[in-house]
PDB file of C-alpha atoms in Angstrom:
ATOM      1  CA  UNK A   1       9.960  -3.615  15.234  1.00 81.00           C
ATOM      2  CA  UNK A   2       9.014  -0.323  12.829  1.00 86.00           C
ATOM      3  CA  UNK A   3       5.613   1.458  14.013  1.00 91.00           C
ATOM      4  CA  UNK A   4       4.499   4.386  12.245  1.00 96.00           C
ATOM      5  CA  UNK A   5       1.422   6.519  13.902  1.00 97.00           C
ATOM      6  CA  UNK A   6      -0.662   8.955  11.886  1.00 98.00           C
ATOM      7  CA  UNK A   7      -2.375  12.080  12.989  1.00 97.00           C
ATOM      8  CA  UNK A   8      -5.295  13.133  13.021  1.00 98.00           C
ATOM      9  CA  UNK A   9      -7.349  10.225  12.121  1.00 97.00           C
ATOM     10  CA  UNK A  10      -9.711  12.481  10.398  1.00 98.00           C
ATOM     11  CA  UNK A  11      -9.092  15.997   9.116  1.00 98.00           C
ATOM     12  CA  UNK A  12     -11.973  18.334   7.660  1.00 98.00           C
ATOM     13  CA  UNK A  13     -11.012  21.466   5.698  1.00 98.00           C
ATOM     14  CA  UNK A  14     -12.725  24.268   3.847  1.00 98.00           C
ATOM     15  CA  UNK A  15     -12.029  24.370   0.514  1.00 98.00           C
ATOM     16  CA  UNK A  16      -8.558  27.028   0.559  1.00 97.00           C
ATOM     17  CA  UNK A  17      -7.465  26.281   4.260  1.00 97.00           C
ATOM     18  CA  UNK A  18      -4.087  24.994   4.159  1.00 98.00           C
ATOM     19  CA  UNK A  19      -2.907  22.221   6.845  1.00 98.00           C
ATOM     20  CA  UNK A  20      -0.639  19.820   7.632  1.00 98.00           C
ATOM     21  CA  UNK A  21      -0.885  15.947   8.392  1.00 98.00           C
ATOM     22  CA  UNK A  22       1.862  14.256  10.617  1.00 98.00           C
ATOM     23  CA  UNK A  23       3.399  10.835  10.606  1.00 98.00           C
ATOM     24  CA  UNK A  24       5.879   9.953  13.506  1.00 98.00           C
ATOM     25  CA  UNK A  25       7.882   6.794  12.615  1.00 96.00           C
ATOM     26  CA  UNK A  26      10.239   4.678  14.937  1.00 92.00           C
ATOM     27  CA  UNK A  27      12.319   2.299  12.573  1.00 87.00           C
ATOM     28  CA  UNK A  28      15.755   0.347  12.390  1.00 81.00           C
ATOM     29  CA  UNK A  29      17.734   1.758   9.859  1.00 83.00           C
ATOM     30  CA  UNK A  30      15.218   3.759   7.370  1.00 86.00           C
ATOM     31  CA  UNK A  31      15.572   2.932   3.956  1.00 86.00           C
ATOM     32  CA  UNK A  32      12.746   5.159   2.667  1.00 90.00           C
ATOM     33  CA  UNK A  33       9.596   7.384   4.143  1.00 94.00           C
ATOM     34  CA  UNK A  34       6.468   7.137   1.740  1.00 95.00           C
ATOM     35  CA  UNK A  35       3.319   9.288   1.357  1.00 97.00           C
ATOM     36  CA  UNK A  36       0.726   7.055  -0.420  1.00 97.00           C
ATOM     37  CA  UNK A  37      -2.906   8.839  -1.492  1.00 97.00           C
ATOM     38  CA  UNK A  38      -5.567   6.084  -1.147  1.00 97.00           C
ATOM     39  CA  UNK A  39      -9.447   7.146  -2.506  1.00 96.00           C
ATOM     40  CA  UNK A  40     -12.471   4.470  -1.364  1.00 92.00           C
ATOM     41  CA  UNK A  41     -12.414   1.373  -2.830  1.00 89.00           C
ATOM     42  CA  UNK A  42      -8.863   1.959  -5.152  1.00 92.00           C
ATOM     43  CA  UNK A  43      -5.128   1.154  -4.312  1.00 94.00           C
ATOM     44  CA  UNK A  44      -3.030   3.738  -2.861  1.00 96.00           C
ATOM     45  CA  UNK A  45      -1.084   5.744  -5.266  1.00 95.00           C
ATOM     46  CA  UNK A  46       2.254   6.412  -4.280  1.00 94.00           C
ATOM     47  CA  UNK A  47       2.648  10.579  -3.975  1.00 96.00           C
ATOM     48  CA  UNK A  48       6.542  10.937  -2.652  1.00 94.00           C
ATOM     49  CA  UNK A  49       9.464   9.242  -1.140  1.00 94.00           C
ATOM     50  CA  UNK A  50      11.952  10.672   1.411  1.00 95.00           C
ATOM     51  CA  UNK A  51      15.108   9.238   2.515  1.00 90.00           C
ATOM     52  CA  UNK A  52      16.809  11.695   4.946  1.00 91.00           C
ATOM     53  CA  UNK A  53      16.169  13.767   7.049  1.00 94.00           C
ATOM     54  CA  UNK A  54      15.799  17.807   5.960  1.00 96.00           C
ATOM     55  CA  UNK A  55      14.636  16.348   2.644  1.00 96.00           C
ATOM     56  CA  UNK A  56      11.260  17.881   1.201  1.00 97.00           C
ATOM     57  CA  UNK A  57       9.279  17.097  -1.465  1.00 97.00           C
ATOM     58  CA  UNK A  58       6.996  18.675  -3.499  1.00 97.00           C
ATOM     59  CA  UNK A  59       3.338  17.766  -5.992  1.00 95.00           C
ATOM     60  CA  UNK A  60       1.012  20.381  -6.901  1.00 95.00           C
ATOM     61  CA  UNK A  61      -0.565  21.597  -3.543  1.00 97.00           C
ATOM     62  CA  UNK A  62       1.323  18.700  -1.744  1.00 98.00           C
ATOM     63  CA  UNK A  63       4.830  19.225   0.106  1.00 98.00           C
ATOM     64  CA  UNK A  64       6.520  16.275   2.018  1.00 98.00           C
ATOM     65  CA  UNK A  65       9.149  17.332   4.553  1.00 98.00           C
ATOM     66  CA  UNK A  66      11.081  14.848   6.976  1.00 97.00           C
ATOM     67  CA  UNK A  67      13.047  15.047  10.333  1.00 96.00           C
ATOM     68  CA  UNK A  68      14.127  11.821  12.083  1.00 93.00           C
ATOM     69  CA  UNK A  69      11.676  11.049  13.781  1.00 94.00           C
ATOM     70  CA  UNK A  70       8.581  12.706  11.919  1.00 97.00           C
ATOM     71  CA  UNK A  71       7.401  13.416   8.423  1.00 98.00           C
ATOM     72  CA  UNK A  72       4.831  16.283   7.409  1.00 98.00           C
ATOM     73  CA  UNK A  73       2.156  16.071   4.530  1.00 98.00           C
ATOM     74  CA  UNK A  74       1.519  20.211   3.994  1.00 98.00           C
ATOM     75  CA  UNK A  75      -1.504  20.804   1.972  1.00 98.00           C
ATOM     76  CA  UNK A  76      -1.784  24.130   0.498  1.00 98.00           C
ATOM     77  CA  UNK A  77      -5.005  25.489  -0.772  1.00 98.00           C
ATOM     78  CA  UNK A  78      -6.566  22.238  -0.834  1.00 98.00           C
ATOM     79  CA  UNK A  79      -9.782  21.419  -3.227  1.00 97.00           C
ATOM     80  CA  UNK A  80     -12.426  18.915  -3.066  1.00 97.00           C
ATOM     81  CA  UNK A  81     -10.581  16.544  -5.119  1.00 97.00           C
ATOM     82  CA  UNK A  82      -7.718  16.747  -2.610  1.00 97.00           C
ATOM     83  CA  UNK A  83     -10.168  14.102  -0.513  1.00 98.00           C
ATOM     84  CA  UNK A  84      -8.419  11.029   0.083  1.00 98.00           C
ATOM     85  CA  UNK A  85      -6.929   9.005   2.871  1.00 98.00           C
ATOM     86  CA  UNK A  86      -3.268   9.471   3.015  1.00 98.00           C
ATOM     87  CA  UNK A  87      -1.042   6.482   3.960  1.00 98.00           C
ATOM     88  CA  UNK A  88       2.587   7.134   5.293  1.00 97.00           C
ATOM     89  CA  UNK A  89       4.783   4.206   5.410  1.00 95.00           C
ATOM     90  CA  UNK A  90       8.341   3.053   6.330  1.00 91.00           C
ATOM     91  CA  UNK A  91      10.775   0.820   4.759  1.00 87.00           C
ATOM     92  CA  UNK A  92      13.119  -0.217   7.321  1.00 82.00           C
ATOM     93  CA  UNK A  93      17.179  -2.444   6.464  1.00 75.00           C
ATOM     94  CA  UNK A  94      16.538  -6.271   7.113  1.00 62.00           C
ATOM     95  CA  UNK A  95      17.537  -5.498  10.809  1.00 53.00           C
ATOM     96  CA  UNK A  96      18.172  -9.040  12.134  1.00 52.00           C
ATOM     97  CA  UNK A  97      15.023 -10.356  10.030  1.00 53.00           C
ATOM     98  CA  UNK A  98      12.664  -8.880  12.066  1.00 52.00           C
ATOM     99  CA  UNK A  99      11.293  -6.663   9.066  1.00 54.00           C
ATOM    100  CA  UNK A 100      13.219  -7.811   6.376  1.00 66.00           C
ATOM    101  CA  UNK A 101      12.655  -4.886   4.472  1.00 69.00           C
ATOM    102  CA  UNK A 102       8.911  -4.854   4.126  1.00 83.00           C
ATOM    103  CA  UNK A 103       6.698  -1.305   4.479  1.00 88.00           C
ATOM    104  CA  UNK A 104       5.378  -0.736   7.686  1.00 90.00           C
ATOM    105  CA  UNK A 105       2.245   1.570   7.269  1.00 95.00           C
ATOM    106  CA  UNK A 106       0.405   4.121   9.334  1.00 96.00           C
ATOM    107  CA  UNK A 107      -3.593   4.314  10.096  1.00 96.00           C
ATOM    108  CA  UNK A 108      -3.822   6.769   7.686  1.00 97.00           C
ATOM    109  CA  UNK A 109      -5.350  10.488   7.526  1.00 98.00           C
ATOM    110  CA  UNK A 110      -8.808  10.552   6.094  1.00 98.00           C
ATOM    111  CA  UNK A 111      -8.655  13.836   4.413  1.00 98.00           C
ATOM    112  CA  UNK A 112     -12.175  15.439   3.529  1.00 98.00           C
ATOM    113  CA  UNK A 113     -12.349  18.886   1.592  1.00 98.00           C
ATOM    114  CA  UNK A 114     -15.773  20.660   1.719  1.00 97.00           C
ATOM    115  CA  UNK A 115     -16.297  23.428  -1.184  1.00 96.00           C
TER     116      UNK A 115
ATOM    117  CA  UNK B   1       2.443   1.748 -18.974  1.00 64.00           C
ATOM    118  CA  UNK B   2       2.963   2.379 -15.664  1.00 67.00           C
ATOM    119  CA  UNK B   3      -0.425   0.273 -14.486  1.00 92.00           C
ATOM    120  CA  UNK B   4      -0.809  -2.642 -12.462  1.00 96.00           C
ATOM    121  CA  UNK B   5      -4.513  -4.284 -13.391  1.00 97.00           C
ATOM    122  CA  UNK B   6      -6.511  -6.968 -10.917  1.00 97.00           C
ATOM    123  CA  UNK B   7      -9.372  -8.784 -12.192  1.00 97.00           C
ATOM    124  CA  UNK B   8     -12.216  -9.416 -11.167  1.00 97.00           C
ATOM    125  CA  UNK B   9     -12.921  -5.828  -9.302  1.00 96.00           C
ATOM    126  CA  UNK B  10     -15.351  -7.534  -7.100  1.00 97.00           C
ATOM    127  CA  UNK B  11     -16.275 -10.853  -6.451  1.00 97.00           C
ATOM    128  CA  UNK B  12     -18.959 -12.513  -4.095  1.00 96.00           C
ATOM    129  CA  UNK B  13     -18.210 -16.483  -3.144  1.00 94.00           C
ATOM    130  CA  UNK B  14     -19.274 -18.919  -0.711  1.00 91.00           C
ATOM    131  CA  UNK B  15     -17.464 -20.838   1.657  1.00 90.00           C
ATOM    132  CA  UNK B  16     -17.156 -23.989  -0.483  1.00 89.00           C
ATOM    133  CA  UNK B  17     -15.989 -21.946  -3.663  1.00 90.00           C
ATOM    134  CA  UNK B  18     -12.489 -21.984  -5.332  1.00 95.00           C
ATOM    135  CA  UNK B  19     -11.934 -18.606  -7.100  1.00 96.00           C
ATOM    136  CA  UNK B  20      -8.958 -16.701  -8.249  1.00 97.00           C
ATOM    137  CA  UNK B  21      -7.668 -13.592  -8.395  1.00 98.00           C
ATOM    138  CA  UNK B  22      -5.169 -12.639 -11.376  1.00 98.00           C
ATOM    139  CA  UNK B  23      -3.054  -9.602 -11.510  1.00 98.00           C
ATOM    140  CA  UNK B  24      -0.707  -8.100 -14.113  1.00 98.00           C
ATOM    141  CA  UNK B  25       2.191  -5.429 -14.706  1.00 96.00           C
ATOM    142  CA  UNK B  26       4.189  -4.603 -17.823  1.00 92.00           C
ATOM    143  CA  UNK B  27       6.762  -2.299 -16.320  1.00 93.00           C
ATOM    144  CA  UNK B  28       9.258  -5.077 -15.988  1.00 92.00           C
ATOM    145  CA  UNK B  29       9.163  -5.168 -12.538  1.00 93.00           C
ATOM    146  CA  UNK B  30      10.421  -8.354 -10.654  1.00 92.00           C
ATOM    147  CA  UNK B  31       8.676  -8.171  -7.429  1.00 93.00           C
ATOM    148  CA  UNK B  32       5.207  -8.687  -7.171  1.00 95.00           C
ATOM    149  CA  UNK B  33       3.120  -8.565  -3.593  1.00 95.00           C
ATOM    150  CA  UNK B  34      -0.223  -9.568  -2.397  1.00 97.00           C
ATOM    151  CA  UNK B  35      -1.955  -7.446   0.456  1.00 97.00           C
ATOM    152  CA  UNK B  36      -4.941  -7.722   2.464  1.00 97.00           C
ATOM    153  CA  UNK B  37      -6.937  -4.233   3.461  1.00 96.00           C
ATOM    154  CA  UNK B  38     -10.088  -4.489   5.946  1.00 96.00           C
ATOM    155  CA  UNK B  39     -12.120  -1.075   5.553  1.00 92.00           C
ATOM    156  CA  UNK B  40     -10.565   1.990   7.598  1.00 90.00           C
ATOM    157  CA  UNK B  41      -7.154  -0.539   8.311  1.00 94.00           C
ATOM    158  CA  UNK B  42      -4.025   0.068   6.215  1.00 94.00           C
ATOM    159  CA  UNK B  43      -2.846  -2.923   4.142  1.00 94.00           C
ATOM    160  CA  UNK B  44      -1.103  -5.832   5.442  1.00 95.00           C
ATOM    161  CA  UNK B  45       1.323  -7.803   3.641  1.00 94.00           C
ATOM    162  CA  UNK B  46       0.361 -10.932   2.237  1.00 96.00           C
ATOM    163  CA  UNK B  47       3.403 -12.585   0.144  1.00 95.00           C
ATOM    164  CA  UNK B  48       6.271 -11.071  -1.782  1.00 93.00           C
ATOM    165  CA  UNK B  49       7.317 -12.525  -4.780  1.00 94.00           C
ATOM    166  CA  UNK B  50      10.892 -11.952  -6.319  1.00 91.00           C
ATOM    167  CA  UNK B  51      12.157 -13.057  -9.628  1.00 92.00           C
ATOM    168  CA  UNK B  52       8.716 -15.555 -10.122  1.00 94.00           C
ATOM    169  CA  UNK B  53       9.913 -17.559  -6.382  1.00 94.00           C
ATOM    170  CA  UNK B  54       7.988 -16.670  -3.263  1.00 94.00           C
ATOM    171  CA  UNK B  55      10.167 -15.057  -0.955  1.00 91.00           C
ATOM    172  CA  UNK B  56       7.952 -14.193   1.719  1.00 90.00           C
ATOM    173  CA  UNK B  57       4.916 -15.372   3.712  1.00 92.00           C
ATOM    174  CA  UNK B  58       3.682 -13.511   6.228  1.00 91.00           C
ATOM    175  CA  UNK B  59       2.195 -16.797   7.859  1.00 91.00           C
ATOM    176  CA  UNK B  60      -0.694 -16.465   5.989  1.00 95.00           C
ATOM    177  CA  UNK B  61      -3.295 -19.583   5.958  1.00 96.00           C
ATOM    178  CA  UNK B  62      -3.170 -22.249   3.360  1.00 96.00           C
ATOM    179  CA  UNK B  63      -6.525 -21.132   1.867  1.00 96.00           C
ATOM    180  CA  UNK B  64      -4.615 -18.698   0.068  1.00 98.00           C
ATOM    181  CA  UNK B  65      -2.208 -19.959  -2.174  1.00 97.00           C
ATOM    182  CA  UNK B  66      -0.128 -17.585  -4.702  1.00 98.00           C
ATOM    183  CA  UNK B  67       1.204 -18.321  -7.848  1.00 97.00           C
ATOM    184  CA  UNK B  68       3.600 -16.486 -10.149  1.00 97.00           C
ATOM    185  CA  UNK B  69       3.166 -18.195 -13.592  1.00 95.00           C
ATOM    186  CA  UNK B  70       5.746 -15.576 -15.243  1.00 93.00           C
ATOM    187  CA  UNK B  71       7.390 -12.325 -14.593  1.00 90.00           C
ATOM    188  CA  UNK B  72       4.264 -10.236 -15.594  1.00 95.00           C
ATOM    189  CA  UNK B  73       1.575 -12.140 -14.109  1.00 97.00           C
ATOM    190  CA  UNK B  74       0.606 -12.961 -10.244  1.00 98.00           C
ATOM    191  CA  UNK B  75      -2.114 -15.179  -8.899  1.00 98.00           C
ATOM    192  CA  UNK B  76      -4.078 -15.771  -5.590  1.00 98.00           C
ATOM    193  CA  UNK B  77      -5.904 -19.020  -5.748  1.00 98.00           C
ATOM    194  CA  UNK B  78      -9.221 -18.931  -2.945  1.00 97.00           C
ATOM    195  CA  UNK B  79     -10.097 -22.481  -1.895  1.00 95.00           C
ATOM    196  CA  UNK B  80     -12.682 -22.342   1.502  1.00 93.00           C
ATOM    197  CA  UNK B  81     -12.511 -19.396   2.501  1.00 94.00           C
ATOM    198  CA  UNK B  82     -14.204 -17.957   5.857  1.00 95.00           C
ATOM    199  CA  UNK B  83     -16.331 -14.479   6.326  1.00 95.00           C
ATOM    200  CA  UNK B  84     -13.710 -12.915   7.855  1.00 96.00           C
ATOM    201  CA  UNK B  85     -11.322 -13.066   4.710  1.00 97.00           C
ATOM    202  CA  UNK B  86     -13.992 -10.513   3.085  1.00 97.00           C
ATOM    203  CA  UNK B  87     -11.470  -7.735   2.142  1.00 97.00           C
ATOM    204  CA  UNK B  88      -9.800  -5.597  -0.403  1.00 97.00           C
ATOM    205  CA  UNK B  89      -6.847  -7.418  -2.220  1.00 98.00           C
ATOM    206  CA  UNK B  90      -4.432  -5.607  -3.596  1.00 97.00           C
ATOM    207  CA  UNK B  91      -1.619  -6.492  -6.002  1.00 97.00           C
ATOM    208  CA  UNK B  92       1.462  -4.189  -6.514  1.00 95.00           C
ATOM    209  CA  UNK B  93       4.907  -4.461  -8.233  1.00 94.00           C
ATOM    210  CA  UNK B  94       7.879  -3.044  -7.489  1.00 91.00           C
ATOM    211  CA  UNK B  95      11.283  -3.000  -9.928  1.00 89.00           C
ATOM    212  CA  UNK B  96      12.821  -5.704  -7.268  1.00 83.00           C
ATOM    213  CA  UNK B  97      12.579  -7.212  -3.878  1.00 82.00           C
ATOM    214  CA  UNK B  98      15.886  -6.022  -1.848  1.00 72.00           C
ATOM    215  CA  UNK B  99      14.980  -7.299   1.628  1.00 70.00           C
ATOM    216  CA  UNK B 100      15.813  -3.922   3.402  1.00 62.00           C
ATOM    217  CA  UNK B 101      18.951  -3.312   1.559  1.00 64.00           C
ATOM    218  CA  UNK B 102      17.466  -0.260  -0.705  1.00 67.00           C
ATOM    219  CA  UNK B 103      14.168   1.300  -0.829  1.00 69.00           C
ATOM    220  CA  UNK B 104      11.315   0.531  -3.130  1.00 79.00           C
ATOM    221  CA  UNK B 105       8.374   1.932  -4.547  1.00 87.00           C
ATOM    222  CA  UNK B 106       5.176   0.129  -4.254  1.00 91.00           C
ATOM    223  CA  UNK B 107       3.178   0.596  -7.494  1.00 94.00           C
ATOM    224  CA  UNK B 108      -0.805  -0.875  -6.561  1.00 96.00           C
ATOM    225  CA  UNK B 109      -3.880  -2.367  -8.508  1.00 97.00           C
ATOM    226  CA  UNK B 110      -7.098  -0.970  -7.955  1.00 96.00           C
ATOM    227  CA  UNK B 111      -7.667  -4.205  -6.072  1.00 97.00           C
ATOM    228  CA  UNK B 112     -10.351  -7.040  -5.922  1.00 97.00           C
ATOM    229  CA  UNK B 113     -13.320  -6.041  -3.477  1.00 97.00           C
ATOM    230  CA  UNK B 114     -13.923  -9.850  -1.906  1.00 97.00           C
ATOM    231  CA  UNK B 115     -16.818 -11.064  -0.307  1.00 96.00           C
ATOM    232  CA  UNK B 116     -17.149 -14.426   1.172  1.00 95.00           C
ATOM    233  CA  UNK B 117     -20.666 -15.126   2.077  1.00 93.00           C
TER     234      UNK B 117
END
């Protein structure tokens, strides 16, 4: 069974204070690791897809990296508007029909950036 | 247009009511999904439609009835719900449902916040 664990559960930063969010995963045949941002009462918004260990992707103040067991979302010089819940999800291969390629989400990290 | 539109945004219903949630996308996607999300929890998959046919039902109670009238529309019919069904219901779409053969990025709508009294 695919599993995703995110840490920390909540993170409070001052504006400009860089940090990282962690996503540890176990999956049978990784097809993709996804990062989403979710604002309260809204649907998740896609940020990145990572496919293989060593891959990195950047968007504005965010940079996502991937190893064989973990992914990190690095936030550089965050602003209050970066406050949101960040969700990590994995999509595994159809390993004997146990996951059939559906997304398995972590519990999320609630990020609060204070001005 | 990269939007998934859901209506209504908010819904309050009694346990004897019948209501429907609607979802629409015009990205040409052939896979559409219903997710349920409780407060401070991740989204949970309910149903997957691929080319207008139901591909996945995650053992969802029959009081939830999905319908895909065409490739752009997805409905979720609700009947005799329980208070524990109160949640944010999210619709999503992707280019195709690959069933694990490849990865697929999901586009989510803003959701319908459902309260069952």
